[in-house]
Amino acid sequence: MSEQNQGLAATPADWPKALFYVALLFSTFQIITAAFHPFSSQVLRAGHVGFLLLLVYLSFPAIGKDRPWQPLAWVLGLAGAATALYQWYFEADLIQRSGDLTTADFAIGVILTVLIFEAARRVMGIALPIICGLFLAYGLLGEYLPGDLAHRGYGLDQIINQLAFGTEGFYGTPTYVSATYIFLFILFGAFLEQAGMIKLFTDFAMGLFGHKIGGPAKVSVVSSALMGTITGSGVANVVTTGQFTIPLMKRFGYRPAFAGGVESTASMGSQLMPPVMGAVAFIMAETINVPFIEVAKAALVPALLYFGSIFLMVHLEAKRADLKGLPKEECPSAWKAVKERWFLLIPLGVLIYLLFSGRTPLFSGMVGLALTAIVILGSAVILRVSALGLRIAFWVALGILCAGFFQLGIGVIFGVIAALVAVCWFIKGGRETLVLCLHALVEGARHAVPVGIACTLVGVIIGVVSLTGVASTFAGYILAIGQDNLFLSLILTMVTCLVLGMGIPTIPNYIITSSIAAPALLELGVPLIVSHMFVFYFGILADLTPPVALACFAAAPIAKERGLKISFWAVRIALAGFVVPFIAVYSPALMLQGDSWGATIYVIAKAGLAIFLWAIASIGYLRVRLAWWERLVAAAGGATLIIALPITDEIGFALGALVLAAHYWRSRASKAVAA
């Protein structure tokens, strides 16, 4: 997301009242529709987009950073909301005349299209609207192109019908996922953040690793990984944990560019970390029609390897530069942090259990959100109750509630929340907790804007691709260029993801590339979920690669260093992680795709060794500085472990053993001489 303006950057308390109440109404609408399902899926999607447009036009100016001119902002915002009301009021008529637009239908469709393109430009900059505009132009003018790219031709009314009505355009799968799973999980994270989960994670990481070698950087890695369990947003992670970790790293001797690179790399990995992951994971589950648990399961080992590689790079760099940790007495107690805020882990634990027990993300997110509200409100009440028996009774009741949560009925759950709200209203300090919950609702709506607008606009790509069938043409080109060479096709797909990532966020990057490249990889024998995870993975890494490197530029003002310099360090730090998706393609057992635990353990060990060899080759240090030939052999060993050809694994293990043995004896000899 572009930070060209700050329309929604202020805290909720600083917002104009009208904007605050619109955001609050947006979150309320989403919760009610998720809990009670009063509308059809089509109306839900249209209502979601209508609220997004209203929020964007009230918040983001057309040019510059000042607030928008209110009269025009209300006209445009209400026009966007009116398109949703039109879908609701004329729902039955639109279904009956599907594909046969009236003049009013056509006008509403054109207005919606223009408003969505302009809203996306205001929120994310010009890159994504240009890309989607090219697809729109292809739908209108593609019949005049030469060769295989030409289609049979479609009129403007057919394109508008495809995009603005039905579920294959603006109201497609990404918008549905944004209006259900993603919004609930964003709210879930907003409630936990407001309640102090960030402090819990940072204090816990500080207590465990702050006093170790390179402690501040390790705190950044661990806290970012933990934050990924509730936020699933890389840039949001940078600007939250980075405010604390980057200055801390600089204070203890890390170069500003390295500190920013560590935080950026670790934060982007948060989108890979189950259970919440990023918005893309939910879109992927819907797109390939698999349970979300399968996506989370496939991401688990690569995510652990990714963060393990960053942790290793940080450790080696700290040893090379002799960077110490904080004095232990300056570090908070990890277990004291847990003791003070342990109750915040209850909703997260229940959410993880539900997701991994096969419940739908919608059900799990609703339970997690409701339980979070009960825990926050209940803890505010209990902290002001002196009787131990009442405290114990509350936590026992909460345990019973967790055990059979929605079997009690949604009405009972909302009744419990309403009762706790009433109690908080009358007790000392309780109203502050209610304000915190209101701010969490508004913050959730704020965080949902860039995700929702991206999901809506990429409906242009989905609609045009499904209408014209151009995806099969592009897949054919990839197959032809690759000439049945899987490795070359993987390189082409990786480059496509990284290039697209220069101008657009992870969500549209994934949708575009998965529509074009994933079918080609599937044709070459790559399992469906692995091919989509490959695209997802490099869509995330695109935010680290120069020249754009969104995450690195978000870290730049905190690190007080140029974003491009941070980006080069981020790529170097993540270098070992670049091998993970390639290994997964050649050995799907890395993503737990297979029945043999032996194969899974073997490929994890192989991937771990490859990452280790690439890490020491990149940093140039293990026990002592590596000789130039040791770095070359280590890099070659890591590379051969990736390529699944006959005897390449054996060569990789042999080169790894050679370089490690030689380095061990050389370092032992050099230390003996020094002694």
CSV table of C-alpha atoms in Angstrom, one decimal, residues 57-419:
chain,number,residue,atom,x,y,z
A,57,TYR,CA,-13.5,9.0,-0.1
A,58,LEU,CA,-14.1,10.5,3.3
A,59,SER,CA,-10.4,9.8,4.3
A,60,PHE,CA,-8.1,10.0,1.3
A,61,PRO,CA,-7.8,13.2,-0.8
A,62,ALA,CA,-7.4,13.1,-4.5
A,63,ILE,CA,-3.9,14.8,-4.3
A,64,GLY,CA,-1.6,15.5,-1.5
A,65,LYS,CA,-1.8,14.7,2.2
A,66,ASP,CA,-4.5,17.0,3.4
A,67,ARG,CA,-8.0,15.9,4.2
A,68,PRO,CA,-10.4,15.7,1.3
A,69,TRP,CA,-12.8,18.5,0.5
A,70,GLN,CA,-15.8,17.3,2.5
A,71,PRO,CA,-18.7,18.2,0.1
A,72,LEU,CA,-17.2,16.3,-2.8
A,73,ALA,CA,-16.0,13.6,-0.5
A,74,TRP,CA,-19.5,12.9,0.8
A,75,VAL,CA,-20.9,13.0,-2.8
A,76,LEU,CA,-18.4,10.4,-4.0
A,77,GLY,CA,-18.6,8.3,-0.8
A,78,LEU,CA,-22.4,8.2,-0.8
A,79,ALA,CA,-22.4,7.4,-4.5
A,80,GLY,CA,-20.2,4.3,-3.7
A,81,ALA,CA,-22.6,3.4,-0.9
A,82,ALA,CA,-25.6,3.8,-3.2
A,83,THR,CA,-24.2,1.1,-5.5
A,84,ALA,CA,-24.5,-1.3,-2.6
A,85,LEU,CA,-28.1,-0.2,-1.8
A,86,TYR,CA,-29.0,-0.7,-5.5
A,87,GLN,CA,-27.7,-4.3,-5.4
A,88,TRP,CA,-29.8,-4.9,-2.3
A,89,TYR,CA,-33.0,-3.2,-3.3
A,90,PHE,CA,-33.1,-4.6,-6.8
A,91,GLU,CA,-31.5,-8.0,-6.0
A,92,ALA,CA,-34.4,-10.1,-7.3
A,93,ASP,CA,-34.7,-8.1,-10.5
A,94,LEU,CA,-31.0,-8.3,-11.2
A,95,ILE,CA,-31.1,-12.1,-10.8
A,96,GLN,CA,-34.1,-12.3,-13.2
A,97,ARG,CA,-32.5,-10.2,-15.9
A,98,SER,CA,-29.0,-11.5,-15.4
A,99,GLY,CA,-26.8,-10.5,-18.4
A,100,ASP,CA,-29.5,-8.1,-19.8
A,101,LEU,CA,-28.7,-4.7,-18.3
A,102,THR,CA,-31.1,-1.9,-18.2
A,103,THR,CA,-29.9,1.7,-18.6
A,104,ALA,CA,-29.9,2.2,-14.8
A,105,ASP,CA,-27.9,-1.0,-14.3
A,106,PHE,CA,-25.4,0.1,-16.9
A,107,ALA,CA,-25.1,3.5,-15.3
A,108,ILE,CA,-24.6,2.0,-11.8
A,109,GLY,CA,-22.0,-0.4,-13.2
A,110,VAL,CA,-20.0,2.4,-14.8
A,111,ILE,CA,-20.1,4.6,-11.7
A,112,LEU,CA,-19.0,1.6,-9.6
A,113,THR,CA,-16.1,0.9,-11.9
A,114,VAL,CA,-14.8,4.5,-11.9
A,115,LEU,CA,-15.2,4.9,-8.2
A,116,ILE,CA,-13.3,1.6,-7.5
A,117,PHE,CA,-10.4,2.6,-9.8
A,118,GLU,CA,-10.1,6.1,-8.2
A,119,ALA,CA,-10.4,4.7,-4.7
A,120,ALA,CA,-7.6,2.2,-5.3
A,121,ARG,CA,-5.4,5.0,-6.8
A,122,ARG,CA,-5.9,7.1,-3.7
A,123,VAL,CA,-5.1,4.3,-1.3
A,124,MET,CA,-2.4,2.4,-3.1
A,125,GLY,CA,-1.0,4.7,-5.8
A,126,ILE,CA,-1.2,4.4,-9.6
A,127,ALA,CA,0.5,1.0,-10.2
A,128,LEU,CA,-2.3,-1.4,-9.5
A,129,PRO,CA,-5.0,0.7,-11.3
A,130,ILE,CA,-2.7,0.8,-14.4
A,131,ILE,CA,-2.3,-3.0,-14.4
A,132,CYS,CA,-6.0,-3.5,-13.9
A,133,GLY,CA,-6.7,-0.9,-16.5
A,134,LEU,CA,-4.6,-2.8,-19.0
A,135,PHE,CA,-6.7,-5.9,-18.4
A,136,LEU,CA,-9.9,-3.8,-18.8
A,137,ALA,CA,-8.5,-2.5,-22.1
A,138,TYR,CA,-7.7,-6.0,-23.2
A,139,GLY,CA,-11.3,-7.1,-22.5
A,140,LEU,CA,-12.6,-4.2,-24.7
A,141,LEU,CA,-10.0,-4.1,-27.5
A,142,GLY,CA,-8.3,-7.6,-27.3
A,143,GLU,CA,-10.1,-8.7,-30.5
A,144,TYR,CA,-7.8,-6.4,-32.5
A,145,LEU,CA,-4.6,-8.1,-31.2
A,146,PRO,CA,-2.7,-10.5,-33.4
A,147,GLY,CA,-2.2,-14.2,-32.9
A,148,ASP,CA,-3.3,-16.2,-29.9
A,149,LEU,CA,-3.9,-13.1,-27.7
A,150,ALA,CA,-7.0,-12.1,-29.8
A,151,HIS,CA,-10.4,-13.0,-28.4
A,152,ARG,CA,-13.8,-12.9,-30.0
A,153,GLY,CA,-14.7,-9.4,-28.9
A,154,TYR,CA,-16.9,-8.0,-26.1
A,155,GLY,CA,-18.9,-4.8,-25.8
A,156,LEU,CA,-18.7,-2.3,-23.0
A,157,ASP,CA,-22.1,-3.5,-21.6
A,158,GLN,CA,-20.8,-7.1,-21.5
A,159,ILE,CA,-17.6,-6.0,-19.6
A,160,ILE,CA,-19.7,-3.9,-17.2
A,161,ASN,CA,-22.1,-6.8,-16.6
A,162,GLN,CA,-19.1,-9.1,-15.9
A,163,LEU,CA,-17.4,-6.7,-13.5
A,164,ALA,CA,-20.2,-5.0,-11.6
A,165,PHE,CA,-22.9,-7.7,-11.4
A,166,GLY,CA,-22.5,-11.3,-10.4
A,167,THR,CA,-19.5,-12.9,-8.6
A,168,GLU,CA,-16.8,-12.9,-11.3
A,169,GLY,CA,-15.8,-9.3,-11.1
A,170,PHE,CA,-15.6,-6.7,-8.3
A,171,TYR,CA,-17.8,-9.0,-6.2
A,172,GLY,CA,-15.6,-12.1,-6.8
A,173,THR,CA,-13.9,-14.5,-4.5
A,174,PRO,CA,-11.3,-12.0,-3.1
A,175,THR,CA,-14.1,-9.6,-2.1
A,176,TYR,CA,-16.1,-12.4,-0.5
A,177,VAL,CA,-13.0,-13.4,1.5
A,178,SER,CA,-12.3,-9.8,2.4
A,179,ALA,CA,-15.9,-9.4,3.6
A,180,THR,CA,-15.9,-12.5,5.8
A,181,TYR,CA,-12.7,-14.2,6.9
A,182,ILE,CA,-10.2,-11.3,6.5
A,183,PHE,CA,-12.3,-8.6,8.2
A,184,LEU,CA,-13.0,-10.8,11.2
A,185,PHE,CA,-9.3,-11.7,11.6
A,186,ILE,CA,-8.3,-8.0,11.2
A,187,LEU,CA,-10.8,-7.1,14.0
A,188,PHE,CA,-9.4,-10.0,16.1
A,189,GLY,CA,-5.9,-8.7,15.7
A,190,ALA,CA,-7.1,-5.1,16.4
A,191,PHE,CA,-8.7,-6.1,19.7
A,192,LEU,CA,-5.6,-8.0,20.8
A,193,GLU,CA,-3.3,-5.1,19.9
A,194,GLN,CA,-5.5,-2.6,21.8
A,195,ALA,CA,-5.5,-4.9,24.8
A,196,GLY,CA,-1.6,-5.1,24.9
A,197,MET,CA,-0.7,-8.2,22.9
A,198,ILE,CA,2.2,-6.3,21.2
A,199,LYS,CA,3.7,-5.5,24.6
A,200,LEU,CA,3.3,-9.2,25.7
A,201,PHE,CA,5.1,-10.4,22.6
A,202,THR,CA,7.9,-7.9,22.7
A,203,ASP,CA,8.5,-8.4,26.5
A,204,PHE,CA,8.4,-12.2,26.0
A,205,ALA,CA,10.9,-12.0,23.2
A,206,MET,CA,13.1,-9.6,25.1
A,207,GLY,CA,13.1,-11.8,28.2
A,208,LEU,CA,14.1,-14.9,26.2
A,209,PHE,CA,16.7,-13.4,23.8
A,210,GLY,CA,17.5,-9.8,24.7
A,211,HIS,CA,20.6,-10.8,26.7
A,212,LYS,CA,21.9,-13.3,24.1
A,213,ILE,CA,24.6,-12.5,21.4
A,214,GLY,CA,22.9,-10.2,18.9
A,215,GLY,CA,19.9,-10.1,21.3
A,216,PRO,CA,18.1,-7.0,20.0
A,217,ALA,CA,18.0,-8.4,16.4
A,218,LYS,CA,16.8,-11.8,17.7
A,219,VAL,CA,14.0,-10.0,19.6
A,220,SER,CA,13.0,-8.4,16.3
A,221,VAL,CA,12.8,-11.8,14.6
A,222,VAL,CA,10.9,-13.6,17.4
A,223,SER,CA,8.5,-10.7,18.1
A,224,SER,CA,7.7,-10.3,14.4
A,225,ALA,CA,7.0,-14.1,14.1
A,226,LEU,CA,4.7,-13.9,17.1
A,227,MET,CA,3.0,-10.8,15.8
A,228,GLY,CA,2.3,-12.7,12.6
A,229,THR,CA,0.0,-15.0,14.5
A,230,ILE,CA,-2.5,-12.2,15.0
A,231,THR,CA,-1.9,-9.6,12.3
A,232,GLY,CA,-0.8,-11.3,9.1
A,233,SER,CA,0.3,-7.9,7.7
A,234,GLY,CA,3.9,-7.4,6.9
A,235,VAL,CA,4.0,-3.6,6.6
A,236,ALA,CA,1.8,-3.2,9.7
A,237,ASN,CA,4.2,-5.4,11.5
A,238,VAL,CA,7.2,-3.2,10.5
A,239,VAL,CA,5.6,0.0,11.8
A,240,THR,CA,4.5,-1.6,15.1
A,241,THR,CA,7.3,-3.9,16.3
A,242,GLY,CA,9.9,-1.8,14.3
A,243,GLN,CA,9.3,1.3,16.4
A,244,PHE,CA,10.8,-0.7,19.3
A,245,THR,CA,13.3,-3.1,17.7
A,246,ILE,CA,15.0,-0.9,15.1
A,247,PRO,CA,16.2,1.8,17.6
A,248,LEU,CA,17.2,-1.0,20.0
A,249,MET,CA,19.3,-2.7,17.4
A,250,LYS,CA,21.0,0.6,16.4
A,251,ARG,CA,21.7,1.3,20.1
A,252,PHE,CA,23.7,-1.9,20.4
A,253,GLY,CA,25.9,-1.5,17.4
A,254,TYR,CA,23.9,-2.8,14.4
A,255,ARG,CA,24.2,-0.7,11.3
A,256,PRO,CA,20.9,1.2,10.5
A,257,ALA,CA,20.5,-0.5,7.2
A,258,PHE,CA,21.0,-4.0,8.7
A,259,ALA,CA,18.5,-3.2,11.6
A,260,GLY,CA,15.9,-2.0,9.1
A,261,GLY,CA,16.6,-5.1,6.9
A,262,VAL,CA,16.1,-7.5,9.8
A,263,GLU,CA,12.8,-5.9,10.8
A,264,SER,CA,11.5,-5.8,7.2
A,265,THR,CA,12.5,-9.4,6.5
A,266,ALA,CA,11.1,-10.7,9.7
A,267,SER,CA,7.9,-8.7,9.4
A,268,MET,CA,7.1,-9.8,5.9
A,269,GLY,CA,7.5,-13.4,7.0
A,270,SER,CA,4.5,-12.8,9.4
A,271,GLN,CA,2.2,-13.4,6.4
A,272,LEU,CA,3.6,-16.9,6.2
A,273,MET,CA,3.2,-17.7,9.9
A,274,PRO,CA,0.1,-19.8,10.8
A,275,PRO,CA,-2.4,-19.7,12.3
A,276,VAL,CA,-3.7,-16.4,10.9
A,277,MET,CA,-1.2,-15.8,8.1
A,278,GLY,CA,-2.0,-13.1,5.6
A,279,ALA,CA,-5.2,-12.3,3.7
A,280,VAL,CA,-3.8,-14.2,0.7
A,281,ALA,CA,-4.0,-17.5,2.6
A,282,PHE,CA,-7.8,-17.2,2.9
A,283,ILE,CA,-8.1,-16.2,-0.7
A,284,MET,CA,-6.0,-19.2,-1.7
A,285,ALA,CA,-8.1,-21.6,0.3
A,286,GLU,CA,-11.3,-20.3,-1.5
A,287,THR,CA,-9.6,-20.2,-4.9
A,288,ILE,CA,-8.3,-23.8,-4.9
A,289,ASN,CA,-11.2,-25.0,-2.8
A,290,VAL,CA,-9.3,-26.6,0.1
A,291,PRO,CA,-9.9,-26.2,3.8
A,292,PHE,CA,-7.9,-23.3,5.3
A,293,ILE,CA,-6.1,-25.9,7.6
A,294,GLU,CA,-4.5,-27.4,4.4
A,295,VAL,CA,-3.0,-24.0,3.5
A,296,ALA,CA,-1.8,-23.4,7.1
A,297,LYS,CA,-0.3,-26.9,7.2
A,298,ALA,CA,1.5,-26.4,3.9
A,299,ALA,CA,2.9,-23.0,5.1
A,300,LEU,CA,4.0,-24.2,8.6
A,301,VAL,CA,7.4,-25.8,7.8
A,302,PRO,CA,8.4,-23.2,5.2
A,303,ALA,CA,7.5,-20.4,7.7
A,304,LEU,CA,9.7,-22.0,10.4
A,305,LEU,CA,12.5,-22.4,8.0
A,306,TYR,CA,12.2,-18.8,6.8
A,307,PHE,CA,12.3,-17.4,10.3
A,308,GLY,CA,15.0,-19.9,11.3
A,309,SER,CA,17.2,-18.7,8.4
A,310,ILE,CA,16.7,-15.0,9.5
A,311,PHE,CA,17.5,-16.0,13.1
A,312,LEU,CA,20.7,-17.8,11.9
A,313,MET,CA,21.8,-14.8,9.7
A,314,VAL,CA,21.3,-12.5,12.6
A,315,HIS,CA,23.3,-14.8,14.9
A,316,LEU,CA,26.2,-15.1,12.5
A,317,GLU,CA,26.3,-11.3,11.8
A,318,ALA,CA,26.3,-10.7,15.6
A,319,LYS,CA,29.2,-13.1,16.0
A,320,ARG,CA,31.1,-11.6,13.1
A,321,ALA,CA,30.7,-8.1,14.4
A,322,ASP,CA,31.0,-9.1,18.1
A,323,LEU,CA,27.7,-7.5,19.0
A,324,LYS,CA,26.6,-8.3,22.5
A,325,GLY,CA,23.1,-8.4,23.9
A,326,LEU,CA,21.5,-6.2,26.6
A,327,PRO,CA,22.5,-6.6,30.2
A,328,LYS,CA,20.2,-9.3,31.6
A,329,GLU,CA,18.9,-7.0,34.4
A,330,GLU,CA,17.6,-4.6,31.7
A,331,CYS,CA,15.5,-7.3,30.1
A,332,PRO,CA,12.0,-7.8,31.2
A,333,SER,CA,11.1,-11.2,32.6
A,334,ALA,CA,9.5,-13.4,29.9
A,335,TRP,CA,7.4,-15.3,32.3
A,336,LYS,CA,6.3,-12.2,34.2
A,337,ALA,CA,5.0,-10.8,30.9
A,338,VAL,CA,3.0,-13.9,30.4
A,339,LYS,CA,1.8,-13.9,34.0
A,340,GLU,CA,0.5,-10.3,33.6
A,341,ARG,CA,-1.3,-10.8,30.3
A,342,TRP,CA,-1.8,-14.6,30.0
A,343,PHE,CA,-5.6,-14.2,29.5
A,344,LEU,CA,-4.9,-12.6,26.1
A,345,LEU,CA,-3.6,-15.9,24.9
A,346,ILE,CA,-6.9,-17.6,25.5
A,347,PRO,CA,-8.6,-16.4,22.4
A,348,LEU,CA,-5.5,-17.1,20.3
A,349,GLY,CA,-5.3,-20.6,21.7
A,350,VAL,CA,-9.0,-21.2,21.0
A,351,LEU,CA,-8.6,-19.8,17.5
A,352,ILE,CA,-5.7,-22.1,16.7
A,353,TYR,CA,-7.5,-25.1,18.1
A,354,LEU,CA,-10.6,-24.4,16.0
A,355,LEU,CA,-8.6,-23.7,12.8
A,356,PHE,CA,-6.6,-26.9,13.2
A,357,SER,CA,-9.6,-29.0,14.2
A,358,GLY,CA,-11.2,-28.4,10.8
A,359,ARG,CA,-13.6,-25.6,11.6
A,360,THR,CA,-14.2,-23.0,8.9
A,361,PRO,CA,-12.2,-19.7,9.1
A,362,LEU,CA,-15.5,-17.8,9.4
A,363,PHE,CA,-16.6,-19.8,12.4
A,364,SER,CA,-13.2,-19.7,14.0
A,365,GLY,CA,-12.8,-16.0,13.4
A,366,MET,CA,-16.2,-15.2,14.9
A,367,VAL,CA,-15.5,-17.3,17.9
A,368,GLY,CA,-12.1,-15.8,18.4
A,369,LEU,CA,-13.4,-12.2,18.1
A,370,ALA,CA,-16.3,-12.8,20.5
A,371,LEU,CA,-14.1,-14.5,23.0
A,372,THR,CA,-11.5,-11.7,22.8
A,373,ALA,CA,-14.2,-9.2,23.6
A,374,ILE,CA,-15.4,-11.3,26.6
A,375,VAL,CA,-11.9,-11.7,27.9
A,376,ILE,CA,-11.1,-8.0,27.6
A,377,LEU,CA,-14.3,-6.9,29.2
A,378,GLY,CA,-14.3,-9.7,31.8
A,379,SER,CA,-10.8,-9.0,32.8
A,380,ALA,CA,-11.6,-5.3,33.3
A,381,VAL,CA,-14.4,-6.4,35.7
A,382,ILE,CA,-12.5,-9.1,37.5
A,383,LEU,CA,-9.5,-6.8,38.2
A,384,ARG,CA,-11.8,-4.7,40.3
A,385,VAL,CA,-13.2,-7.6,42.2
A,386,SER,CA,-11.3,-8.4,45.4
A,387,ALA,CA,-13.0,-11.7,46.2
A,388,LEU,CA,-10.9,-14.6,45.0
A,389,GLY,CA,-14.0,-16.8,44.7
A,390,LEU,CA,-15.6,-14.5,42.2
A,391,ARG,CA,-12.4,-14.4,40.1
A,392,ILE,CA,-12.1,-18.1,40.0
A,393,ALA,CA,-15.8,-18.4,39.1
A,394,PHE,CA,-15.4,-16.0,36.2
A,395,TRP,CA,-12.4,-18.0,34.7
A,396,VAL,CA,-14.3,-21.3,35.2
A,397,ALA,CA,-17.3,-19.9,33.5
A,398,LEU,CA,-15.1,-18.7,30.7
A,399,GLY,CA,-13.6,-22.2,30.4
A,400,ILE,CA,-17.1,-23.7,30.1
A,401,LEU,CA,-17.9,-21.0,27.5
A,402,CYS,CA,-14.8,-22.0,25.4
A,403,ALA,CA,-15.7,-25.7,25.6
A,404,GLY,CA,-19.1,-25.3,24.0
A,405,PHE,CA,-19.0,-21.8,22.6
A,406,PHE,CA,-21.5,-21.6,19.8
A,407,GLN,CA,-23.6,-24.5,20.9
A,408,LEU,CA,-25.1,-22.0,23.4
A,409,GLY,CA,-26.3,-20.0,20.5
A,410,ILE,CA,-25.1,-16.7,19.1
A,411,GLY,CA,-27.8,-14.8,21.0
A,412,VAL,CA,-26.5,-16.1,24.3
A,413,ILE,CA,-23.0,-15.1,23.4
A,414,PHE,CA,-24.1,-11.5,22.5
A,415,GLY,CA,-26.1,-11.5,25.7
A,416,VAL,CA,-22.9,-12.2,27.7
A,417,ILE,CA,-21.0,-9.5,25.9
A,418,ALA,CA,-23.9,-7.0,26.5
A,419,ALA,CA,-24.0,-7.9,30.2
